[in-house]
Tab-separated table of C-alpha atoms and ligand atoms in Angstrom:
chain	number	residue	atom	x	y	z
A	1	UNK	CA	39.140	13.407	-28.275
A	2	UNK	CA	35.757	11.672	-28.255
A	3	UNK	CA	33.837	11.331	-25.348
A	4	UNK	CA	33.955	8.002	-25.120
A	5	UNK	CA	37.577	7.533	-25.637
A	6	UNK	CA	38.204	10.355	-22.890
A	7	UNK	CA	36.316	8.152	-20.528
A	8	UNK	CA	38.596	5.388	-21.188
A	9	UNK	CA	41.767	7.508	-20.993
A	10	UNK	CA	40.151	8.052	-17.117
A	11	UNK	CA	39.129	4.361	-16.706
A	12	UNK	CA	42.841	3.480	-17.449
A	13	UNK	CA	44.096	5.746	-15.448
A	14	UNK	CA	42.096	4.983	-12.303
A	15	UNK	CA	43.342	0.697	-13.102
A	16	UNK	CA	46.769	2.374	-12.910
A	17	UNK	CA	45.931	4.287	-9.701
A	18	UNK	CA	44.454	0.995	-8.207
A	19	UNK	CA	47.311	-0.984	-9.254
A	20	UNK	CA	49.563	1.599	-7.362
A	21	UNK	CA	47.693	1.752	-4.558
A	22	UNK	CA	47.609	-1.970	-3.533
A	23	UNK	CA	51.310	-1.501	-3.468
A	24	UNK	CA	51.215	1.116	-1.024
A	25	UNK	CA	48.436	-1.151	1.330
A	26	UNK	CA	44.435	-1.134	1.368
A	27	UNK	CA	42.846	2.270	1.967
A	28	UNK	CA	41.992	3.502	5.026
A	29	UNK	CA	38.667	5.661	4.384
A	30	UNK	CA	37.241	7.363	6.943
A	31	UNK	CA	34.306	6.354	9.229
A	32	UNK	CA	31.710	9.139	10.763
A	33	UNK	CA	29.534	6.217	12.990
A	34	UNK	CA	31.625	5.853	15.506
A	35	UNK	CA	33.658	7.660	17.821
A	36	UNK	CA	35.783	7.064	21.008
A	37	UNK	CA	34.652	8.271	24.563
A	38	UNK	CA	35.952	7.119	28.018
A	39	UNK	CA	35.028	3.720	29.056
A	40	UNK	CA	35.311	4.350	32.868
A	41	UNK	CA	35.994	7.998	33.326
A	42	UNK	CA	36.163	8.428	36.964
A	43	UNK	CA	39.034	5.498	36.870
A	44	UNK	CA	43.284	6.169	36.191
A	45	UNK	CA	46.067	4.273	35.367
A	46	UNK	CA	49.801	4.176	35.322
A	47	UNK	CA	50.816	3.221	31.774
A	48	UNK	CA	48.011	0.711	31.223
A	49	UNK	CA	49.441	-2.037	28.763
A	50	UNK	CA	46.869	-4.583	28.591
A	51	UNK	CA	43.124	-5.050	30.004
A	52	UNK	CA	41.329	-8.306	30.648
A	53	UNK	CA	38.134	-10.517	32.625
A	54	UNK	CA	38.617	-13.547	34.292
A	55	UNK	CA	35.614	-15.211	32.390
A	56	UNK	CA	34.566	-16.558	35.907
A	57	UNK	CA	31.047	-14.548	35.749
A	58	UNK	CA	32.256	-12.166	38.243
A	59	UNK	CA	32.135	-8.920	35.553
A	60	UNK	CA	34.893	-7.430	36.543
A	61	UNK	CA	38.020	-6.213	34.631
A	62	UNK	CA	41.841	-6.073	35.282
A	63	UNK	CA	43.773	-3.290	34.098
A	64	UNK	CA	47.906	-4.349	33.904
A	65	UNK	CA	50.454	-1.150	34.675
A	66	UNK	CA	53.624	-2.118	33.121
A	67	UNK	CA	55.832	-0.978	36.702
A	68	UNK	CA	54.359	-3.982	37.773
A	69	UNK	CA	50.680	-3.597	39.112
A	70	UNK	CA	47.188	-5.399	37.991
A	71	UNK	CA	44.460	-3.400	38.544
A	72	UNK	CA	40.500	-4.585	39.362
A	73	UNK	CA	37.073	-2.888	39.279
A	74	UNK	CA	33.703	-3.659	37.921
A	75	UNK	CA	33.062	-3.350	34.810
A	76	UNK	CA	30.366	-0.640	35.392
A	77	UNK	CA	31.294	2.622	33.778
A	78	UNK	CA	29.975	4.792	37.440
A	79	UNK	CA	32.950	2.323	38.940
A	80	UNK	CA	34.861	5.075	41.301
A	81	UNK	CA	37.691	2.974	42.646
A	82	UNK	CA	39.843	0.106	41.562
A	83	UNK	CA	41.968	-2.488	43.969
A	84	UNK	CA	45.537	-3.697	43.247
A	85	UNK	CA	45.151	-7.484	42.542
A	86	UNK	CA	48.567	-7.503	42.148
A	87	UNK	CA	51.860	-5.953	42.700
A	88	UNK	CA	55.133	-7.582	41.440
A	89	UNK	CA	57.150	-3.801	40.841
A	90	UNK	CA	60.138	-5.701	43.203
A	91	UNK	CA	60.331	-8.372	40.634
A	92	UNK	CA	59.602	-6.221	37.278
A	93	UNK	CA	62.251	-4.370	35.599
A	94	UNK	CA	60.240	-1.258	34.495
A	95	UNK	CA	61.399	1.163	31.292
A	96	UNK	CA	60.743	1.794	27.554
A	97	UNK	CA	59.453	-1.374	26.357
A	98	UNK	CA	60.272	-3.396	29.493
A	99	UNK	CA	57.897	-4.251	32.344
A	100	UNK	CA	54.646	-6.115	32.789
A	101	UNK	CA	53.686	-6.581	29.827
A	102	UNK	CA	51.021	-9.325	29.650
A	103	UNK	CA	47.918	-10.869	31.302
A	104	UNK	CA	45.631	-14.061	30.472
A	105	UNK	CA	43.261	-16.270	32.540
A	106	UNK	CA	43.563	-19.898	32.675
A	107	UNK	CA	40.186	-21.107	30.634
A	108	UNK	CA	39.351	-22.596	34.126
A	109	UNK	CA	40.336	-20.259	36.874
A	110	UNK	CA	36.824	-20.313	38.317
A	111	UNK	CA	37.692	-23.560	39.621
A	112	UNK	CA	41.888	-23.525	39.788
A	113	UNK	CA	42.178	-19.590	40.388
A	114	UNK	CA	45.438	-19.563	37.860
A	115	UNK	CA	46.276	-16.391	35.538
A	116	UNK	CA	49.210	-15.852	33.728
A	117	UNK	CA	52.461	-13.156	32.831
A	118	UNK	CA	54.669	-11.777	30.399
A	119	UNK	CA	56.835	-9.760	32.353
A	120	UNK	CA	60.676	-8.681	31.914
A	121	UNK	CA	63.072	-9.086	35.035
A	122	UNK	CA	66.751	-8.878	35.839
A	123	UNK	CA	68.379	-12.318	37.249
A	124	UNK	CA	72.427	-11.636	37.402
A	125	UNK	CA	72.147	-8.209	36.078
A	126	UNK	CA	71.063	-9.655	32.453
A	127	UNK	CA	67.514	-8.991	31.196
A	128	UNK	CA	65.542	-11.975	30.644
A	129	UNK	CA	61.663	-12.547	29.882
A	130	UNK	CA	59.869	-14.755	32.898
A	131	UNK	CA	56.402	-16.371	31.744
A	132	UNK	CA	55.033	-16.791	35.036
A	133	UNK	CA	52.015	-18.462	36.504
A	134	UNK	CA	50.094	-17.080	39.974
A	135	UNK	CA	47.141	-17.818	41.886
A	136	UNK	CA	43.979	-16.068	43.226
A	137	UNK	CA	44.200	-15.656	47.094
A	138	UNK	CA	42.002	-18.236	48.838
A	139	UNK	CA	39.980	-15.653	50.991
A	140	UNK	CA	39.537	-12.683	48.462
A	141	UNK	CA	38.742	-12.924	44.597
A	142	UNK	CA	39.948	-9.352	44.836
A	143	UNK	CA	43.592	-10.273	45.753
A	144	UNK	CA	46.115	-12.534	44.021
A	145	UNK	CA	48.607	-14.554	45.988
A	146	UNK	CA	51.438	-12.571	45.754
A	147	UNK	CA	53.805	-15.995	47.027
A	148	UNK	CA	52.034	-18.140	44.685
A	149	UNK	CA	54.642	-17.113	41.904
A	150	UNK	CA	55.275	-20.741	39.188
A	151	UNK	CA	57.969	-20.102	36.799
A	152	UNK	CA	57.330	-21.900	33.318
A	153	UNK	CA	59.952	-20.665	31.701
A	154	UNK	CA	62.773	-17.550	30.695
A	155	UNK	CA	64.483	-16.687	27.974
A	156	UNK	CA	67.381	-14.163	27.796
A	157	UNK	CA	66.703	-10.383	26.499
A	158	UNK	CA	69.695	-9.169	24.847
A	159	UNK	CA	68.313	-5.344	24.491
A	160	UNK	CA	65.544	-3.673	26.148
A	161	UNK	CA	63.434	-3.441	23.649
A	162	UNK	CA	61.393	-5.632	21.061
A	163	UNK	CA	59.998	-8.016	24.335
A	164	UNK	CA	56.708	-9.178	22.537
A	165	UNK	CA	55.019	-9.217	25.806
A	166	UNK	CA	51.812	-11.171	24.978
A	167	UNK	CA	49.743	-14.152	26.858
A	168	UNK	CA	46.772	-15.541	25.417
A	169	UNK	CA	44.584	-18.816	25.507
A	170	UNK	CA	43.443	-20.491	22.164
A	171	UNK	CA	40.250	-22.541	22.046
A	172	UNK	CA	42.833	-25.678	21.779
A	173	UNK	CA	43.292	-24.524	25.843
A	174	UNK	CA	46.712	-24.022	24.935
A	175	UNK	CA	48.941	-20.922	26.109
A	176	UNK	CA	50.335	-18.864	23.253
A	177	UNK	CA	53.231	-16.380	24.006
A	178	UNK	CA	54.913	-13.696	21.577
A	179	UNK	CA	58.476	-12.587	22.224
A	180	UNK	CA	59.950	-9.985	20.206
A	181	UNK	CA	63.247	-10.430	18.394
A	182	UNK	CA	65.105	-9.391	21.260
A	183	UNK	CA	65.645	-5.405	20.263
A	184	UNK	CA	68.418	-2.815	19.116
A	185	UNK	CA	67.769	-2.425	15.584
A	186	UNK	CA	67.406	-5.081	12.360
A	187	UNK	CA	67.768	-8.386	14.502
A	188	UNK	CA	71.432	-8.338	14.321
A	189	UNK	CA	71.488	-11.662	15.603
A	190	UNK	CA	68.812	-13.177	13.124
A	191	UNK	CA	66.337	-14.345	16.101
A	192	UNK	CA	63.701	-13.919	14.001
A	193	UNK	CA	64.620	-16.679	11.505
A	194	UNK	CA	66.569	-19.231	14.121
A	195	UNK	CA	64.340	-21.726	15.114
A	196	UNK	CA	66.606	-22.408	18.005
A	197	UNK	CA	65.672	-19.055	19.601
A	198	UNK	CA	62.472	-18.038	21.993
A	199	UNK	CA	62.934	-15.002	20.059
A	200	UNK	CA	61.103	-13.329	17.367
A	201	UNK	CA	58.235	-16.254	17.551
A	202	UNK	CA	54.678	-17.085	18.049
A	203	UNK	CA	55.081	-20.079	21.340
A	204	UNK	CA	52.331	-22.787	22.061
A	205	UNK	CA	53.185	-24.677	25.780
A	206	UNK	CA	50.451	-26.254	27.769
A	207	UNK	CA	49.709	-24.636	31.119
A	208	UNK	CA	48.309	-27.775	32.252
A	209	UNK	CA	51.196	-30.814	32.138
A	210	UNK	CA	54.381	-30.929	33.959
A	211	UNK	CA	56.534	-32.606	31.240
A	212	UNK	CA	59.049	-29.723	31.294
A	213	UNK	CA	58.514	-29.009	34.800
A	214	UNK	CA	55.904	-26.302	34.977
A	215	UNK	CA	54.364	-26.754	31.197
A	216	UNK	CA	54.215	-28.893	28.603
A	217	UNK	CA	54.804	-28.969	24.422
A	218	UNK	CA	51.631	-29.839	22.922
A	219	UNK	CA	52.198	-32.795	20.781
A	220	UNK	CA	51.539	-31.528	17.423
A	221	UNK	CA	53.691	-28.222	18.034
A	222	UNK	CA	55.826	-27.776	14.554
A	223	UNK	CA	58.780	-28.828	16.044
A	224	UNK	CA	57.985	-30.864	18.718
A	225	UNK	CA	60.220	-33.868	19.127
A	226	UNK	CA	63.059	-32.927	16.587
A	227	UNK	CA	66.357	-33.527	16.940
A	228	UNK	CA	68.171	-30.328	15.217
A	229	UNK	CA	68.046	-28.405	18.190
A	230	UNK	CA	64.899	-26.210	17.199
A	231	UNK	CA	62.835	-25.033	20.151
A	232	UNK	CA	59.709	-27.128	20.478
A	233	UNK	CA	57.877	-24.515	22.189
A	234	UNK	CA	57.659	-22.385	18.828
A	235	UNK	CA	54.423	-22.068	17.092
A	236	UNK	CA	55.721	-19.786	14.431
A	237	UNK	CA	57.796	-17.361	13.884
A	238	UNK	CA	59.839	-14.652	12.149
A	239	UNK	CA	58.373	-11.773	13.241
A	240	UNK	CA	59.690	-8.452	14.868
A	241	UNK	CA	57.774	-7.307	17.654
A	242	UNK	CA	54.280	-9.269	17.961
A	243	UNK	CA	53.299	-6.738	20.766
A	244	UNK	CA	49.961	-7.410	20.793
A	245	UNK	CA	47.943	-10.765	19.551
A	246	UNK	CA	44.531	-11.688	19.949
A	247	UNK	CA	42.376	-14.366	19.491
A	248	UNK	CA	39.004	-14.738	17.376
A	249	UNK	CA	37.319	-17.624	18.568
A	250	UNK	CA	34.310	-17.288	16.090
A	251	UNK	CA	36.527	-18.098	13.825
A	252	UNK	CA	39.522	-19.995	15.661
A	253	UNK	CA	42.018	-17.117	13.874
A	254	UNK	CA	45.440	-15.884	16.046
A	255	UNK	CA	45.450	-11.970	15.226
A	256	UNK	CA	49.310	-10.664	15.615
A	257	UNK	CA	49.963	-6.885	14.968
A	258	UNK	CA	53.875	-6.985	14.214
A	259	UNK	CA	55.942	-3.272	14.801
A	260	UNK	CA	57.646	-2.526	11.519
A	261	UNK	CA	61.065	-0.964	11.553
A	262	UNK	CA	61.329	2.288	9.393
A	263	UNK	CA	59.252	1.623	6.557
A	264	UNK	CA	56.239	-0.828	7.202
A	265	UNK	CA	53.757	-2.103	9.450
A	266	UNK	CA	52.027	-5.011	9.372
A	267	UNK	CA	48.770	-7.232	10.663
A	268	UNK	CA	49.273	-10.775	10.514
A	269	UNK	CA	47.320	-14.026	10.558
A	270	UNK	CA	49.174	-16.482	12.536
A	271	UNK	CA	49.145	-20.170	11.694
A	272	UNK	CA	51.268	-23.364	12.846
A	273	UNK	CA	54.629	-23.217	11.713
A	274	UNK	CA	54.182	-20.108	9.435
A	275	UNK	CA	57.138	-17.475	8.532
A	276	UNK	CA	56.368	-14.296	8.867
A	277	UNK	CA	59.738	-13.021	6.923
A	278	UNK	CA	61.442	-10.979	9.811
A	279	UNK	CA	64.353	-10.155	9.222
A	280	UNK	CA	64.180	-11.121	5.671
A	281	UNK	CA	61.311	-8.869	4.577
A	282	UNK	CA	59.906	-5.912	6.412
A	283	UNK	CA	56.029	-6.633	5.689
A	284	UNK	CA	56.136	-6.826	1.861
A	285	UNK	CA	59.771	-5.569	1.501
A	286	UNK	CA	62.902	-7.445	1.531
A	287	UNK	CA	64.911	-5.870	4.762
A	288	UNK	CA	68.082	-8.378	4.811
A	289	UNK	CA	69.338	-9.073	2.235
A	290	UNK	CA	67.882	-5.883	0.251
A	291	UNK	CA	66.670	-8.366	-2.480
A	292	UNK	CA	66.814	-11.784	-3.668
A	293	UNK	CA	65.287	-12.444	0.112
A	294	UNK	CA	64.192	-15.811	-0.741
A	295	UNK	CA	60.392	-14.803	-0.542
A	296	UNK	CA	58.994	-18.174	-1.334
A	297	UNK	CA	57.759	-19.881	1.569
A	298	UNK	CA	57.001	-16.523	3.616
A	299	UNK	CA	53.864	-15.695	4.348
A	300	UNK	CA	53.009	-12.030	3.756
A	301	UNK	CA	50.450	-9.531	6.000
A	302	UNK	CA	46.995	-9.209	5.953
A	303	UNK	CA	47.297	-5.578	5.523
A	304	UNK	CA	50.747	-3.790	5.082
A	305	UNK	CA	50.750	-0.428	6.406
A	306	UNK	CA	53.496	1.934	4.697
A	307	UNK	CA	54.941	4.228	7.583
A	308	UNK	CA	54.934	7.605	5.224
A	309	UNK	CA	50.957	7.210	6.080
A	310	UNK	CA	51.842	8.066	10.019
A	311	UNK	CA	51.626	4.469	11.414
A	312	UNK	CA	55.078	4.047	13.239
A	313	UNK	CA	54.156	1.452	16.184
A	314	UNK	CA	51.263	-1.079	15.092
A	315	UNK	CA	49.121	-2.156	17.861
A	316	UNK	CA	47.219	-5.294	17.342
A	317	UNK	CA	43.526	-5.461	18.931
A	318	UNK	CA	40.647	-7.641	18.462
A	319	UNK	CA	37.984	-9.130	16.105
A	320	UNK	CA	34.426	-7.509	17.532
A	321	UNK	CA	32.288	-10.051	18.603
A	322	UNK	CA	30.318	-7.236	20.989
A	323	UNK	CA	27.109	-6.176	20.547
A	324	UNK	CA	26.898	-2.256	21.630
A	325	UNK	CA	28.435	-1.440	18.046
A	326	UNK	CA	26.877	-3.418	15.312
A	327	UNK	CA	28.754	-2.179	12.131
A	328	UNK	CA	31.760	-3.118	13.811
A	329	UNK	CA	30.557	-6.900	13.671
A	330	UNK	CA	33.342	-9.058	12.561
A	331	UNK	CA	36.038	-6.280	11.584
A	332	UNK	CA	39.256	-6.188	13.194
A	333	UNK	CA	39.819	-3.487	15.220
A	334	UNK	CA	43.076	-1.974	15.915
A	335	UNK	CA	45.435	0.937	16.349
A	336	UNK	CA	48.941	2.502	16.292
A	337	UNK	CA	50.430	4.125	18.855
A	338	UNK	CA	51.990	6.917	17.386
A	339	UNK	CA	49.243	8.055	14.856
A	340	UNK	CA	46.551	7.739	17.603
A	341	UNK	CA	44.092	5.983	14.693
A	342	UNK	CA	41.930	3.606	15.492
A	343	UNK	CA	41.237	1.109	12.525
A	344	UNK	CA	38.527	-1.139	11.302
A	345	UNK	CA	40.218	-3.957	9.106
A	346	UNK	CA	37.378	-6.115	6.959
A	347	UNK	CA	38.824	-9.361	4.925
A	348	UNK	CA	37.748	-12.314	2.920
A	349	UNK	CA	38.937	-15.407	3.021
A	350	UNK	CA	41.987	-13.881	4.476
A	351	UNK	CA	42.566	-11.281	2.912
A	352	UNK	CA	41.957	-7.633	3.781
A	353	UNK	CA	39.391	-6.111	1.490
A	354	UNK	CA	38.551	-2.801	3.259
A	355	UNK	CA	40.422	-0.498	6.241
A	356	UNK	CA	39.007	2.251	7.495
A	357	UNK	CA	39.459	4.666	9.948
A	358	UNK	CA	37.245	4.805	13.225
A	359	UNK	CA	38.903	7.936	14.865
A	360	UNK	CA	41.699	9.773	14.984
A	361	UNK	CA	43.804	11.596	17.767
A	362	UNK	CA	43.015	8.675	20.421
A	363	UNK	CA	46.659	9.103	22.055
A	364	UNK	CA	49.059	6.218	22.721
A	365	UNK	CA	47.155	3.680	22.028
A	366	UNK	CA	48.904	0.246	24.261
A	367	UNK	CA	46.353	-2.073	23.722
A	368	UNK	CA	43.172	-3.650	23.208
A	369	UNK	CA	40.816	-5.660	25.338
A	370	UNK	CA	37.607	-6.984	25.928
A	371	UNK	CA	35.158	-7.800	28.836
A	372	UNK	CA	32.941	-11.528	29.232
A	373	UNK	CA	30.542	-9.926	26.681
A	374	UNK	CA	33.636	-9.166	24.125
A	375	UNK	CA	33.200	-5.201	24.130
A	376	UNK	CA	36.011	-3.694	23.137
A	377	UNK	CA	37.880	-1.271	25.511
A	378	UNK	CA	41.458	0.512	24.335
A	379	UNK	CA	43.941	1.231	27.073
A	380	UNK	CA	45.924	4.881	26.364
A	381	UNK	CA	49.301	4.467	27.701
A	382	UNK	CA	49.581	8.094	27.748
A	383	UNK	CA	46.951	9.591	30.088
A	384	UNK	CA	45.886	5.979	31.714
A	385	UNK	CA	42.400	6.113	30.595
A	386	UNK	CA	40.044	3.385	29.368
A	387	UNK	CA	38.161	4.123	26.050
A	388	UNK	CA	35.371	2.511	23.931
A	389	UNK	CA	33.940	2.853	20.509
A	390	UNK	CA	30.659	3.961	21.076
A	391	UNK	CA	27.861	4.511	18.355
A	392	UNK	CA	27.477	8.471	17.385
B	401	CA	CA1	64.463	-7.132	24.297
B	402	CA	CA1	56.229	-10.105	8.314
């Protein structure tokens, strides 16, 4: 064989290779700039699940402990103690996947003190998910009203696990909820795909009118106003377990990392009245029916993330809009919390171009968050510490 021939036997193979390999997801290469170190080290938590500010110039941070406790401190990383803002563990059922599960500030609590939960509860003996409202005490920013509890709305759990658990503002002021698809194993009950389910979905309400009582349905909701019995709180839907979403404003994009079942995981871009397949297709798979799925119409994941990698439980984080690590500029940064990675996600238009991975061995990764300055802090569910990527 010629030279030149032998170097396009090679330069075949590697198209094959590359054509393989975009079945089997985007990278991840490794990154040697950064590394993880404790954010706050002298600071502990019970099962941290989510970590927040108040954007009300105060610079403090609120740590959520799924039994049923939010946590503050300054956001100073000498900070030796922390208070308990809140604690709801009467009202929270605790366990697995249930519990207090998420935390957002209304866009104006400076002025109307009002934050926001996801949290799972047990009315009659039956498991339901409250979305619940509360209120700073009057006399202490450093103590919520623990009477002060407004009930938007519930929707009935039938399994313990797959809750979603996620509250977040957009820049629309809206509130934007995920619920899981209810648990067990494969949405038996299709939740995913019924649009007259809170289950399995993306939800938009607004915080801020009382046409339903204690919320609203903003008017240009997909299904707001329709008469077939679809829920007009749903933004989109057809996803599993939407665990953790996040919001770029930069950009005005809804980030949702959605927990695979035994073969995939996926990072989504969320948009109004999008599919994201569940329990149709598993990420790029069909799941139910095993094929013929009726794929058109679904929209498919940013990134796929095959399981045989080590990714078992995706969990969604945050575009970096900080400053302490430049190179991580306008990547999506997220994790799994069964590898322990930590990933840096780059995409174009949409579409994911380049993952990589930032570190390795980071422990049960629960969630992202960020502080008023948007630096990125990652709770570990495990040991209840705070971490940061940090320059090397
Ligand atoms: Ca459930
Ligand atoms: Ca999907």
């Amino acid at each position: 064989m010629k030279p030149i021939s032998r170097k396009l036997v090679v330069l075949a193979l590697l198209l094959i290779a590359c054509k393989s390999s975009t079945r089997e997801g985007i990278g991840p290469v490794a990154d040697e700039s950064v590394k993880v170190t404790e954010a706050f080290p002298q600071l502990t938590f019970q099962s941290p699940v989510d970590l927040t500010h108040a954007n009300d110039g105060s610079n403090r941070l609120f740590v959520l402990e799924q039994e049923g406790t939010i946590r503050v401190f300054d956001n100073n990383s000498s900070t030796a103690t922390s208070q308990e803002f809140l604690n709801i563990k009467s009202k929270v059922s605790y366990g697995g996947e249930a519990g207090l599960l998420g935390l957002t500030f209304h866009p104006d609590y400076k002025n109307n003190g009002y934050f926001f939960l996801n949290y799972t509860r047990k009315t009659g003996g039956k498991l339901e998910t409250a979305i619940v409202r509360y209120k700073v005490s009057a006399s202490n920013k450093n103590q919520a009203d623990a009477a002060s509890e407004t009930v938007l709305f519930t929707f009935d759990q039938p399994f313990d696990n797959h809750n979603g658990g996620a509250v977040k503002f957009g820049k629309d002021g809206y509130l934007y909820v995920s619920t899981g698809d209810g648990g067990s194993w494969g949405d038996p009950s299709n939740n995913g795909q019924n649009k007259s389910a809170f289950l399995g979905k993306i939800l938009r309400v607004d915080v801020n009118s009382t046409e339903k009582g204690n919320y609203g349905i903003p008017k240009d909701n997909p299904f707001a106003g329709n008469k077939e019995g679809f829920r007009e709180e749903i933004y989109a839907y057809g996803l599993r377990n939407p665990w953790r979403i996040s919001f770029d404003d930069a950009t005005n994009t809804l980030w949702a990392g959605d927990v695979g079942q035994n073969a995939r995981e996926e990072i989504d871009i969320i948009v109004k009245g999008g599919n994201y397949g569940w329990r149709r297709k598993e990420s790029v798979d069909c799941y139910n029916p095993k094929k013929d799925c009726g794929e058109s119409g679904l929209i498919d994941p940013v990134l796929d993330m095959p399981q045989s990698k080590g990714e078992h439980s995706i969990t969604g984080g945050f575009v970096y809009r900080g400053n302490n690590v430049p190179a991580l500029r306008g990547k999506y940064i997220f994790g799994d919390y069964v590898s322990g990675r930590v990933f840096a996600l780059e995409t174009k238009d949409g579409k994911a171009v380049k993952n990589t991975i930032l570190a390795e061995g980071v422990g049960q990764i629960s969630a992202f968050g960020t502080d008023a300055a948007n630096e990125l802090y990652i709770c570990n569910h495990g040991t209840g510490k705070i971490l940061k990527l940090v320059r090397k």
